[in-house]
Amino acid sequence: MKLASLKNGKDGRLVVVSRDLQSAVAVPAIASTMLDAVERWDECATRLSEVYLQLNAGKAIGAFAFDPLQAAAPLPRAPQWCDGSAFLNHARLMETAFKLPPIPDLETIPLMYQGASDDLLGAHDDVPLPDEADGIDFEGEFGVIVDAVPMGCTAAAARVHVILLLQINDVSLRSMGPREMKTGFGFLHAKPSSAFAPVAVTPDELGDAWCDSRVQLDLQIAWNGVWFGNPNGAEMSFGFDQLVAHACKTRRLSAGTVIGSGTVSNADRTRGSACIAERRAIEMIERGVPTTSFMKYGDRIRMEALLDGASVFGAIDQGIVPANINKE
């Protein structure tokens, strides 16, 4: 099943989207918003699935052409956004390039920070940022939405709580990250609003590509129309089941909590990278100096995951623009 939120007020209007992403239908009799559906998933999922079958068969009443340009993030506002760093190849590259001390328990305890979830961007929304000098970067990720998860849930038990899968651009400001990490309080300014592909999908849509609680798809990334990478999600060192269990160790997770994988990263460097920081790290390792600059105003980033040649989540395709800041 595929779901999206069309722009409408703060939380959007829930629509069911066809498998080929060509048509959609609103379902106000089932749930008005994505968050409403997620919070009542046991009640809504079967009914939404029935509409999805009708839509794919061309029999859904009220169906219309799906326009991804009109889509907000699947959850324009989420109860919580927790982003992992589950691809340890990425972490090891950073350690090597910047001569950082090893992170304790890196291979046994997932890295995760809690970001802002009150203003999540749609796939085709511009990304407004205050200063080009902040080291503007993209980060291609996969993510999940969970239903309500109890405190202390194990990884095995967490698997049934993963109800929807996502594709994410976790926008980062690299010049601000080092100071914030040194404080021990984590990211704030270095992590502005993240952006999401138009469509959230149930795990069954991926078939065998959803395996071991990992999205085992290539993430195709182009920066200003030029190929940047196509790393595969299979190399996650921690599956989403483990990330969910980590996030709920000392707290309950509200239905609608979003958990990200962190930058998709592969050991095979011919696959490229999913963020500029990783490419710069590789340049430092191989050549002694980074040569790739960060993003500028007017730059565009495109990210898309394909299954058998067809787009799964729809594409993220957005530009970087100056933020309109009132300094009064």
mmCIF file of C-alpha atoms in Angstrom:
data_model
loop_
_atom_site.group_PDB
_atom_site.id
_atom_site.type_symbol
_atom_site.label_atom_id
_atom_site.label_comp_id
_atom_site.label_asym_id
_atom_site.label_seq_id
_atom_site.Cartn_x
_atom_site.Cartn_y
_atom_site.Cartn_z
ATOM 1 C CA MET A 1 0.000 0.000 0.000
ATOM 2 C CA LYS A 2 1.150 3.533 -0.780
ATOM 3 C CA LEU A 3 -0.003 6.654 1.048
ATOM 4 C CA ALA A 4 0.717 10.379 0.732
ATOM 5 C CA SER A 5 -0.307 13.692 2.251
ATOM 6 C CA LEU A 6 -1.420 16.435 -0.110
ATOM 7 C CA LYS A 7 -0.762 19.964 1.087
ATOM 8 C CA ASN A 8 -3.739 21.091 3.146
ATOM 9 C CA GLY A 9 -3.320 22.928 6.433
ATOM 10 C CA LYS A 10 -0.759 21.841 8.998
ATOM 11 C CA ASP A 11 -1.142 18.068 8.652
ATOM 12 C CA GLY A 12 -2.106 17.612 5.016
ATOM 13 C CA ARG A 13 -4.883 15.538 3.462
ATOM 14 C CA LEU A 14 -4.393 11.779 3.382
ATOM 15 C CA VAL A 15 -4.628 10.055 0.015
ATOM 16 C CA VAL A 16 -4.096 6.490 -1.120
ATOM 17 C CA VAL A 17 -1.712 6.396 -4.104
ATOM 18 C CA SER A 18 -1.603 3.759 -6.825
ATOM 19 C CA ARG A 19 1.388 1.453 -7.106
ATOM 20 C CA ASP A 20 2.563 3.235 -10.270
ATOM 21 C CA LEU A 21 2.213 6.635 -8.532
ATOM 22 C CA GLN A 22 -0.111 7.876 -11.265
ATOM 23 C CA SER A 23 -3.436 8.176 -9.424
ATOM 24 C CA ALA A 24 -4.762 8.832 -5.953
ATOM 25 C CA VAL A 25 -7.979 8.974 -3.976
ATOM 26 C CA ALA A 26 -8.849 10.785 -0.758
ATOM 27 C CA VAL A 27 -10.256 8.699 2.075
ATOM 28 C CA PRO A 28 -11.898 11.081 4.588
ATOM 29 C CA ALA A 29 -14.342 8.381 5.700
ATOM 30 C CA ILE A 30 -11.357 6.320 6.903
ATOM 31 C CA ALA A 31 -8.867 8.966 8.059
ATOM 32 C CA SER A 32 -8.452 12.629 7.247
ATOM 33 C CA THR A 33 -4.682 12.805 7.761
ATOM 34 C CA MET A 34 -1.718 10.465 7.768
ATOM 35 C CA LEU A 35 -1.214 10.995 11.484
ATOM 36 C CA ASP A 36 -4.847 10.107 12.134
ATOM 37 C CA ALA A 37 -4.417 6.872 10.174
ATOM 38 C CA VAL A 38 -1.135 5.984 11.887
ATOM 39 C CA GLU A 39 -2.577 6.580 15.346
ATOM 40 C CA ARG A 40 -5.507 4.256 14.502
ATOM 41 C CA TRP A 41 -3.521 1.848 12.320
ATOM 42 C CA ASP A 42 -5.174 -1.353 13.539
ATOM 43 C CA GLU A 43 -8.543 0.161 12.688
ATOM 44 C CA CYS A 44 -7.595 1.837 9.402
ATOM 45 C CA ALA A 45 -5.028 -0.395 7.694
ATOM 46 C CA THR A 46 -7.400 -3.011 6.291
ATOM 47 C CA ARG A 47 -9.834 -0.415 4.970
ATOM 48 C CA LEU A 48 -7.037 1.590 3.374
ATOM 49 C CA SER A 49 -5.694 -1.586 1.777
ATOM 50 C CA GLU A 50 -9.101 -2.288 0.250
ATOM 51 C CA VAL A 51 -9.116 1.175 -1.320
ATOM 52 C CA TYR A 52 -5.587 0.573 -2.603
ATOM 53 C CA LEU A 53 -6.694 -2.614 -4.375
ATOM 54 C CA GLN A 54 -9.630 -0.778 -5.954
ATOM 55 C CA LEU A 55 -7.371 2.084 -7.054
ATOM 56 C CA ASN A 56 -4.861 -0.240 -8.718
ATOM 57 C CA ALA A 57 -7.722 -1.986 -10.498
ATOM 58 C CA GLY A 58 -9.024 1.340 -11.809
ATOM 59 C CA LYS A 59 -12.260 1.004 -9.815
ATOM 60 C CA ALA A 60 -11.808 3.575 -7.031
ATOM 61 C CA ILE A 61 -14.559 6.180 -6.960
ATOM 62 C CA GLY A 62 -13.223 9.731 -6.950
ATOM 63 C CA ALA A 63 -9.741 8.859 -8.177
ATOM 64 C CA PHE A 64 -7.656 11.675 -9.663
ATOM 65 C CA ALA A 65 -4.175 12.149 -11.104
ATOM 66 C CA PHE A 66 -1.513 12.155 -8.401
ATOM 67 C CA ASP A 67 0.722 15.238 -8.557
ATOM 68 C CA PRO A 68 3.849 14.799 -6.421
ATOM 69 C CA LEU A 69 4.449 18.550 -6.612
ATOM 70 C CA GLN A 70 1.385 18.975 -4.407
ATOM 71 C CA ALA A 71 2.582 16.468 -1.826
ATOM 72 C CA ALA A 72 3.782 17.467 1.607
ATOM 73 C CA ALA A 73 5.992 15.168 3.638
ATOM 74 C CA PRO A 74 3.966 12.020 4.398
ATOM 75 C CA LEU A 75 3.885 13.301 7.982
ATOM 76 C CA PRO A 76 4.201 17.107 7.709
ATOM 77 C CA ARG A 77 4.452 17.152 11.506
ATOM 78 C CA ALA A 78 5.542 14.056 13.394
ATOM 79 C CA PRO A 79 5.373 13.340 17.129
ATOM 80 C CA GLN A 80 9.087 12.538 17.058
ATOM 81 C CA TRP A 81 12.007 12.312 14.614
ATOM 82 C CA CYS A 82 14.966 10.149 15.633
ATOM 83 C CA ASP A 83 17.793 9.752 13.158
ATOM 84 C CA GLY A 84 20.321 6.968 13.395
ATOM 85 C CA SER A 85 23.726 6.475 11.869
ATOM 86 C CA ALA A 86 23.331 2.811 11.087
ATOM 87 C CA PHE A 87 25.829 2.486 8.229
ATOM 88 C CA LEU A 88 29.118 2.029 10.052
ATOM 89 C CA ASN A 89 31.078 2.317 6.816
ATOM 90 C CA HIS A 90 30.162 6.015 6.897
ATOM 91 C CA ALA A 91 31.272 6.413 10.521
ATOM 92 C CA ARG A 92 34.580 4.653 9.873
ATOM 93 C CA LEU A 93 35.319 6.876 6.876
ATOM 94 C CA MET A 94 34.769 9.952 9.046
ATOM 95 C CA GLU A 95 37.008 8.558 11.789
ATOM 96 C CA THR A 96 39.797 7.832 9.317
ATOM 97 C CA ALA A 97 39.575 11.111 7.388
ATOM 98 C CA PHE A 98 39.428 13.375 10.423
ATOM 99 C CA LYS A 99 41.635 11.227 12.685
ATOM 100 C CA LEU A 100 38.871 10.983 15.264
ATOM 101 C CA PRO A 101 39.117 8.700 18.287
ATOM 102 C CA PRO A 102 37.031 5.524 17.967
ATOM 103 C CA ILE A 103 33.464 5.866 19.188
ATOM 104 C CA PRO A 104 32.911 3.561 22.189
ATOM 105 C CA ASP A 105 30.572 0.614 21.533
ATOM 106 C CA LEU A 106 30.173 1.675 17.904
ATOM 107 C CA GLU A 107 29.490 -1.858 16.709
ATOM 108 C CA THR A 108 27.037 -2.788 19.459
ATOM 109 C CA ILE A 109 25.042 0.353 20.312
ATOM 110 C CA PRO A 110 23.408 2.346 17.477
ATOM 111 C CA LEU A 111 24.176 6.039 17.104
ATOM 112 C CA MET A 112 21.026 8.199 17.190
ATOM 113 C CA TYR A 113 20.029 11.794 17.765
ATOM 114 C CA GLN A 114 16.610 13.373 18.277
ATOM 115 C CA GLY A 115 15.833 16.066 15.705
ATOM 116 C CA ALA A 116 13.047 18.557 15.147
ATOM 117 C CA SER A 117 9.832 17.109 13.718
ATOM 118 C CA ASP A 118 7.523 20.132 13.697
ATOM 119 C CA ASP A 119 8.345 21.322 10.156
ATOM 120 C CA LEU A 120 9.145 18.477 7.763
ATOM 121 C CA LEU A 121 9.527 19.355 4.078
ATOM 122 C CA GLY A 122 7.891 17.852 1.024
ATOM 123 C CA ALA A 123 9.881 16.255 -1.772
ATOM 124 C CA HIS A 124 9.639 19.244 -4.107
ATOM 125 C CA ASP A 125 9.753 22.004 -1.522
ATOM 126 C CA ASP A 126 12.674 24.406 -1.705
ATOM 127 C CA VAL A 127 15.101 24.115 1.204
ATOM 128 C CA PRO A 128 15.465 27.610 2.724
ATOM 129 C CA LEU A 129 18.727 28.090 4.605
ATOM 130 C CA PRO A 130 20.325 31.147 6.210
ATOM 131 C CA ASP A 131 23.889 31.116 4.835
ATOM 132 C CA GLU A 132 25.844 29.318 2.111
ATOM 133 C CA ALA A 133 28.881 29.400 4.396
ATOM 134 C CA ASP A 134 27.268 26.884 6.775
ATOM 135 C CA GLY A 135 28.420 23.880 4.732
ATOM 136 C CA ILE A 136 25.121 22.862 3.134
ATOM 137 C CA ASP A 137 24.885 19.119 2.577
ATOM 138 C CA PHE A 138 22.280 16.524 1.638
ATOM 139 C CA GLU A 139 22.023 13.079 3.210
ATOM 140 C CA GLY A 140 20.175 10.298 1.421
ATOM 141 C CA GLU A 141 18.468 7.948 3.858
ATOM 142 C CA PHE A 142 15.671 5.475 4.324
ATOM 143 C CA GLY A 143 13.304 5.641 7.267
ATOM 144 C CA VAL A 144 10.299 4.096 8.968
ATOM 145 C CA ILE A 145 7.111 5.215 10.699
ATOM 146 C CA VAL A 146 6.052 3.157 13.687
ATOM 147 C CA ASP A 147 2.790 2.699 15.522
ATOM 148 C CA ALA A 148 2.819 2.983 19.326
ATOM 149 C CA VAL A 149 5.863 1.148 20.719
ATOM 150 C CA PRO A 150 6.115 0.249 24.420
ATOM 151 C CA MET A 151 9.182 1.077 26.473
ATOM 152 C CA GLY A 152 11.763 -1.689 26.423
ATOM 153 C CA CYS A 153 10.453 -3.360 23.268
ATOM 154 C CA THR A 154 12.992 -5.844 21.886
ATOM 155 C CA ALA A 155 14.266 -5.788 18.325
ATOM 156 C CA ALA A 156 12.333 -8.964 17.529
ATOM 157 C CA ALA A 157 9.121 -7.493 18.887
ATOM 158 C CA ALA A 158 9.786 -4.136 17.194
ATOM 159 C CA ARG A 159 9.408 -5.584 13.701
ATOM 160 C CA VAL A 160 5.609 -5.592 13.837
ATOM 161 C CA HIS A 161 5.609 -1.940 14.889
ATOM 162 C CA VAL A 162 7.192 -0.800 11.605
ATOM 163 C CA ILE A 163 4.132 0.124 9.562
ATOM 164 C CA LEU A 164 5.437 2.419 6.808
ATOM 165 C CA LEU A 165 8.735 2.971 4.994
ATOM 166 C CA LEU A 166 10.133 6.318 3.845
ATOM 167 C CA GLN A 167 12.866 7.917 1.773
ATOM 168 C CA ILE A 168 14.566 10.974 3.300
ATOM 169 C CA ASN A 169 16.891 13.882 2.579
ATOM 170 C CA ASP A 170 18.336 14.752 5.986
ATOM 171 C CA VAL A 171 19.636 18.254 5.271
ATOM 172 C CA SER A 172 22.802 19.057 7.224
ATOM 173 C CA LEU A 173 24.923 22.156 7.885
ATOM 174 C CA ARG A 174 28.411 20.748 8.267
ATOM 175 C CA SER A 175 30.197 23.816 9.610
ATOM 176 C CA MET A 176 27.934 23.781 12.681
ATOM 177 C CA GLY A 177 28.168 20.080 13.472
ATOM 178 C CA PRO A 178 31.608 19.820 15.106
ATOM 179 C CA ARG A 179 30.929 22.428 17.793
ATOM 180 C CA GLU A 180 27.516 21.006 18.624
ATOM 181 C CA MET A 181 28.885 17.481 18.912
ATOM 182 C CA LYS A 182 31.663 18.652 21.234
ATOM 183 C CA THR A 183 29.128 20.141 23.670
ATOM 184 C CA GLY A 184 27.699 16.685 24.345
ATOM 185 C CA PHE A 185 24.174 17.993 23.825
ATOM 186 C CA GLY A 186 23.856 16.919 20.194
ATOM 187 C CA PHE A 187 22.643 18.625 17.027
ATOM 188 C CA LEU A 188 20.420 21.678 16.867
ATOM 189 C CA HIS A 189 21.511 24.290 14.312
ATOM 190 C CA ALA A 190 23.379 21.703 12.230
ATOM 191 C CA LYS A 191 20.149 19.852 11.431
ATOM 192 C CA PRO A 192 17.486 22.050 9.799
ATOM 193 C CA SER A 193 14.219 20.617 8.463
ATOM 194 C CA SER A 194 14.503 17.242 6.741
ATOM 195 C CA ALA A 195 12.669 16.470 3.492
ATOM 196 C CA PHE A 196 10.744 13.341 2.517
ATOM 197 C CA ALA A 197 9.830 11.594 -0.726
ATOM 198 C CA PRO A 198 6.125 12.010 -1.583
ATOM 199 C CA VAL A 199 4.924 8.519 -0.732
ATOM 200 C CA ALA A 200 5.141 6.267 2.331
ATOM 201 C CA VAL A 201 4.797 2.555 1.603
ATOM 202 C CA THR A 202 3.973 -0.522 3.618
ATOM 203 C CA PRO A 203 6.877 -2.994 3.873
ATOM 204 C CA ASP A 204 5.123 -5.601 1.705
ATOM 205 C CA GLU A 205 5.416 -3.237 -1.297
ATOM 206 C CA LEU A 206 9.143 -3.977 -1.420
ATOM 207 C CA GLY A 207 8.793 -7.747 -1.599
ATOM 208 C CA ASP A 208 12.196 -9.369 -1.092
ATOM 209 C CA ALA A 209 13.835 -5.918 -0.994
ATOM 210 C CA TRP A 210 12.480 -5.548 2.549
ATOM 211 C CA CYS A 211 14.694 -8.072 4.301
ATOM 212 C CA ASP A 212 16.272 -8.220 7.757
ATOM 213 C CA SER A 213 14.437 -4.971 8.587
ATOM 214 C CA ARG A 214 16.440 -3.183 5.897
ATOM 215 C CA VAL A 215 15.399 -1.387 2.706
ATOM 216 C CA GLN A 216 17.607 -3.267 0.279
ATOM 217 C CA LEU A 217 17.282 -0.875 -2.647
ATOM 218 C CA ASP A 218 19.746 1.353 -4.489
ATOM 219 C CA LEU A 219 19.278 5.041 -3.673
ATOM 220 C CA GLN A 220 19.939 6.951 -6.896
ATOM 221 C CA ILE A 221 21.357 10.415 -6.175
ATOM 222 C CA ALA A 222 22.088 13.257 -8.612
ATOM 223 C CA TRP A 223 23.428 16.695 -7.668
ATOM 224 C CA ASN A 224 22.702 19.401 -10.255
ATOM 225 C CA GLY A 225 21.839 16.645 -12.715
ATOM 226 C CA VAL A 226 25.149 14.804 -12.285
ATOM 227 C CA TRP A 227 25.319 11.289 -10.809
ATOM 228 C CA PHE A 228 26.623 11.350 -7.237
ATOM 229 C CA GLY A 229 25.942 7.835 -5.992
ATOM 230 C CA ASN A 230 23.705 4.789 -5.886
ATOM 231 C CA PRO A 231 24.488 3.113 -2.551
ATOM 232 C CA ASN A 232 22.266 0.238 -1.443
ATOM 233 C CA GLY A 233 20.427 0.081 1.871
ATOM 234 C CA ALA A 234 21.322 -3.563 2.482
ATOM 235 C CA GLU A 235 24.604 -2.692 4.237
ATOM 236 C CA MET A 236 22.963 -1.218 7.342
ATOM 237 C CA SER A 237 24.965 -2.410 10.325
ATOM 238 C CA PHE A 238 21.809 -2.135 12.464
ATOM 239 C CA GLY A 239 18.371 -2.953 11.036
ATOM 240 C CA PHE A 240 15.356 -0.769 11.679
ATOM 241 C CA ASP A 241 14.159 -3.302 14.241
ATOM 242 C CA GLN A 242 17.331 -2.602 16.237
ATOM 243 C CA LEU A 243 16.972 1.154 15.784
ATOM 244 C CA VAL A 244 13.393 1.054 17.075
ATOM 245 C CA ALA A 245 14.472 -1.026 20.075
ATOM 246 C CA HIS A 246 17.269 1.446 20.782
ATOM 247 C CA ALA A 247 14.921 4.441 20.576
ATOM 248 C CA CYS A 248 12.399 2.938 23.011
ATOM 249 C CA LYS A 249 14.883 1.689 25.604
ATOM 250 C CA THR A 250 13.831 4.276 28.194
ATOM 251 C CA ARG A 251 10.652 5.743 26.703
ATOM 252 C CA ARG A 252 7.507 4.847 24.827
ATOM 253 C CA LEU A 253 7.362 5.849 21.165
ATOM 254 C CA SER A 254 4.203 7.601 20.057
ATOM 255 C CA ALA A 255 2.469 6.378 16.917
ATOM 256 C CA GLY A 256 3.893 8.437 14.072
ATOM 257 C CA THR A 257 7.463 8.494 15.374
ATOM 258 C CA VAL A 258 9.855 8.611 12.410
ATOM 259 C CA ILE A 259 13.213 6.830 12.612
ATOM 260 C CA GLY A 260 15.904 7.353 9.993
ATOM 261 C CA SER A 261 18.739 5.083 8.928
ATOM 262 C CA GLY A 262 21.402 7.740 8.623
ATOM 263 C CA THR A 263 23.412 8.260 5.443
ATOM 264 C CA VAL A 264 23.262 5.221 3.168
ATOM 265 C CA SER A 265 26.863 4.132 2.714
ATOM 266 C CA ASN A 266 28.570 1.188 1.024
ATOM 267 C CA ALA A 267 32.090 -0.186 1.294
ATOM 268 C CA ASP A 268 32.263 -0.356 -2.522
ATOM 269 C CA ARG A 269 33.371 3.180 -3.401
ATOM 270 C CA THR A 270 32.346 2.795 -7.040
ATOM 271 C CA ARG A 271 28.779 3.172 -5.781
ATOM 272 C CA GLY A 272 29.498 6.770 -4.833
ATOM 273 C CA SER A 273 28.078 8.426 -1.750
ATOM 274 C CA ALA A 274 24.798 9.711 -0.343
ATOM 275 C CA CYS A 275 26.240 12.904 1.133
ATOM 276 C CA ILE A 276 28.963 15.406 0.313
ATOM 277 C CA ALA A 277 30.699 14.957 3.671
ATOM 278 C CA GLU A 278 31.407 11.321 2.872
ATOM 279 C CA ARG A 279 32.815 12.149 -0.561
ATOM 280 C CA ARG A 280 35.050 14.770 1.034
ATOM 281 C CA ALA A 281 36.202 12.219 3.618
ATOM 282 C CA ILE A 282 37.145 9.789 0.847
ATOM 283 C CA GLU A 283 39.035 12.577 -0.957
ATOM 284 C CA MET A 284 40.951 13.308 2.237
ATOM 285 C CA ILE A 285 41.837 9.628 2.668
ATOM 286 C CA GLU A 286 42.894 9.130 -0.959
ATOM 287 C CA ARG A 287 44.397 12.528 -1.823
ATOM 288 C CA GLY A 288 45.045 14.264 1.495
ATOM 289 C CA VAL A 289 42.656 17.133 0.827
ATOM 290 C CA PRO A 290 38.920 17.477 0.080
ATOM 291 C CA THR A 291 38.123 18.956 -3.329
ATOM 292 C CA THR A 292 34.327 18.773 -3.480
ATOM 293 C CA SER A 293 32.621 21.900 -2.166
ATOM 294 C CA PHE A 294 29.319 21.991 -0.310
ATOM 295 C CA MET A 295 26.046 23.158 -1.853
ATOM 296 C CA LYS A 296 25.275 26.681 -2.993
ATOM 297 C CA TYR A 297 22.040 28.584 -3.473
ATOM 298 C CA GLY A 298 20.403 27.446 -6.697
ATOM 299 C CA ASP A 299 21.776 23.897 -6.451
ATOM 300 C CA ARG A 300 19.368 20.989 -6.840
ATOM 301 C CA ILE A 301 19.404 17.499 -5.364
ATOM 302 C CA ARG A 302 17.445 14.516 -6.654
ATOM 303 C CA MET A 303 17.059 11.187 -4.844
ATOM 304 C CA GLU A 304 15.003 8.184 -5.922
ATOM 305 C CA ALA A 305 14.800 4.482 -5.086
ATOM 306 C CA LEU A 306 13.741 2.088 -7.837
ATOM 307 C CA LEU A 307 12.333 -1.437 -7.718
ATOM 308 C CA ASP A 308 12.331 -3.314 -11.030
ATOM 309 C CA GLY A 309 12.835 0.030 -12.750
ATOM 310 C CA ALA A 310 9.846 1.714 -11.100
ATOM 311 C CA SER A 311 9.952 4.457 -8.489
ATOM 312 C CA VAL A 312 8.958 3.193 -5.044
ATOM 313 C CA PHE A 313 8.539 6.372 -2.985
ATOM 314 C CA GLY A 314 8.564 8.939 -5.771
ATOM 315 C CA ALA A 315 11.541 11.262 -6.152
ATOM 316 C CA ILE A 316 12.927 13.946 -3.893
ATOM 317 C CA ASP A 317 13.822 16.801 -6.259
ATOM 318 C CA GLN A 318 14.446 20.127 -4.558
ATOM 319 C CA GLY A 319 16.522 23.286 -4.650
ATOM 320 C CA ILE A 320 18.543 25.204 -2.077
ATOM 321 C CA VAL A 321 17.376 28.818 -1.596
ATOM 322 C CA PRO A 322 18.158 31.715 0.758
ATOM 323 C CA ALA A 323 15.927 31.838 3.793
ATOM 324 C CA ASN A 324 13.803 34.942 4.214
ATOM 325 C CA ILE A 325 14.839 35.899 7.742
ATOM 326 C CA ASN A 326 13.320 38.828 9.579
ATOM 327 C CA LYS A 327 16.084 40.052 11.906
ATOM 328 C CA GLU A 328 13.973 42.693 13.644
#
